[in-house]
Tab-separated table of C-alpha atoms in Angstrom:
chain	number	residue	atom	x	y	z
A	1	UNK	CA	-37.674	-10.176	7.361
A	2	UNK	CA	-38.554	-11.980	10.410
A	3	UNK	CA	-41.463	-11.190	11.940
A	4	UNK	CA	-40.741	-7.623	13.878
A	5	UNK	CA	-41.473	-7.326	17.458
A	6	UNK	CA	-44.005	-5.094	19.057
A	7	UNK	CA	-41.788	-3.190	20.967
A	8	UNK	CA	-39.543	-3.015	18.149
A	9	UNK	CA	-42.675	-0.921	16.427
A	10	UNK	CA	-43.314	1.156	19.717
A	11	UNK	CA	-39.434	2.526	19.437
A	12	UNK	CA	-40.503	3.543	15.656
A	13	UNK	CA	-41.545	6.716	15.106
A	14	UNK	CA	-44.014	8.042	12.632
A	15	UNK	CA	-42.281	8.307	9.416
A	16	UNK	CA	-39.907	4.989	10.157
A	17	UNK	CA	-43.520	3.764	10.630
A	18	UNK	CA	-44.789	4.512	7.293
A	19	UNK	CA	-41.527	3.250	5.139
A	20	UNK	CA	-42.280	-0.086	7.537
A	21	UNK	CA	-44.873	-0.469	6.006
A	22	UNK	CA	-44.264	1.014	2.152
A	23	UNK	CA	-41.524	-1.807	2.664
A	24	UNK	CA	-43.695	-3.820	3.777
A	25	UNK	CA	-46.094	-3.463	0.747
A	26	UNK	CA	-43.440	-4.125	-1.855
A	27	UNK	CA	-41.643	-7.344	-0.670
A	28	UNK	CA	-45.281	-8.895	0.124
A	29	UNK	CA	-45.606	-7.279	-3.575
A	30	UNK	CA	-42.930	-9.409	-4.129
A	31	UNK	CA	-44.000	-12.604	-2.676
A	32	UNK	CA	-47.126	-12.425	-5.017
A	33	UNK	CA	-45.986	-12.198	-8.294
A	34	UNK	CA	-42.830	-15.279	-7.068
A	35	UNK	CA	-45.877	-17.101	-5.993
A	36	UNK	CA	-48.273	-16.865	-9.096
A	37	UNK	CA	-44.245	-17.659	-11.128
A	38	UNK	CA	-43.544	-20.899	-8.749
A	39	UNK	CA	-40.563	-19.582	-7.382
A	40	UNK	CA	-41.403	-19.147	-4.084
A	41	UNK	CA	-40.097	-21.145	-1.573
A	42	UNK	CA	-41.334	-19.967	1.670
A	43	UNK	CA	-45.178	-19.952	1.208
A	44	UNK	CA	-45.339	-18.504	4.935
A	45	UNK	CA	-43.195	-14.972	4.749
A	46	UNK	CA	-46.821	-13.867	2.683
A	47	UNK	CA	-48.919	-14.077	5.970
A	48	UNK	CA	-45.692	-12.265	8.442
A	49	UNK	CA	-45.275	-9.705	5.897
A	50	UNK	CA	-49.727	-9.483	5.992
A	51	UNK	CA	-49.587	-9.247	9.859
A	52	UNK	CA	-46.353	-7.705	10.453
A	53	UNK	CA	-48.501	-4.686	7.926
A	54	UNK	CA	-51.240	-4.907	10.983
A	55	UNK	CA	-49.213	-4.607	13.437
A	56	UNK	CA	-47.522	-1.937	12.323
A	57	UNK	CA	-50.788	-0.413	11.843
A	58	UNK	CA	-52.391	-1.238	14.222
A	59	UNK	CA	-49.846	0.405	16.898
A	60	UNK	CA	-50.175	3.167	14.992
A	61	UNK	CA	-53.400	3.603	15.794
A	62	UNK	CA	-53.004	3.741	18.569
A	63	UNK	CA	-50.166	6.020	19.226
A	64	UNK	CA	-52.493	8.750	17.257
A	65	UNK	CA	-55.369	7.965	19.802
A	66	UNK	CA	-53.211	8.131	23.071
A	67	UNK	CA	-51.798	11.514	21.537
A	68	UNK	CA	-54.563	13.375	21.055
């Protein structure tokens, strides 16, 4: 999974954002296990997943604030 673009995230519904966060958290969990067992090849993906989660949460918070 490649890094998510803000324009793609802004086009998502709140439910889609929650699903994306859940999927990224699962992926991050699996990546941490791969790193611990020495199977992880693309170590930068951990950082990308963490930032994607933060990006989605930030945009979701902005949209909630705008709708109030």
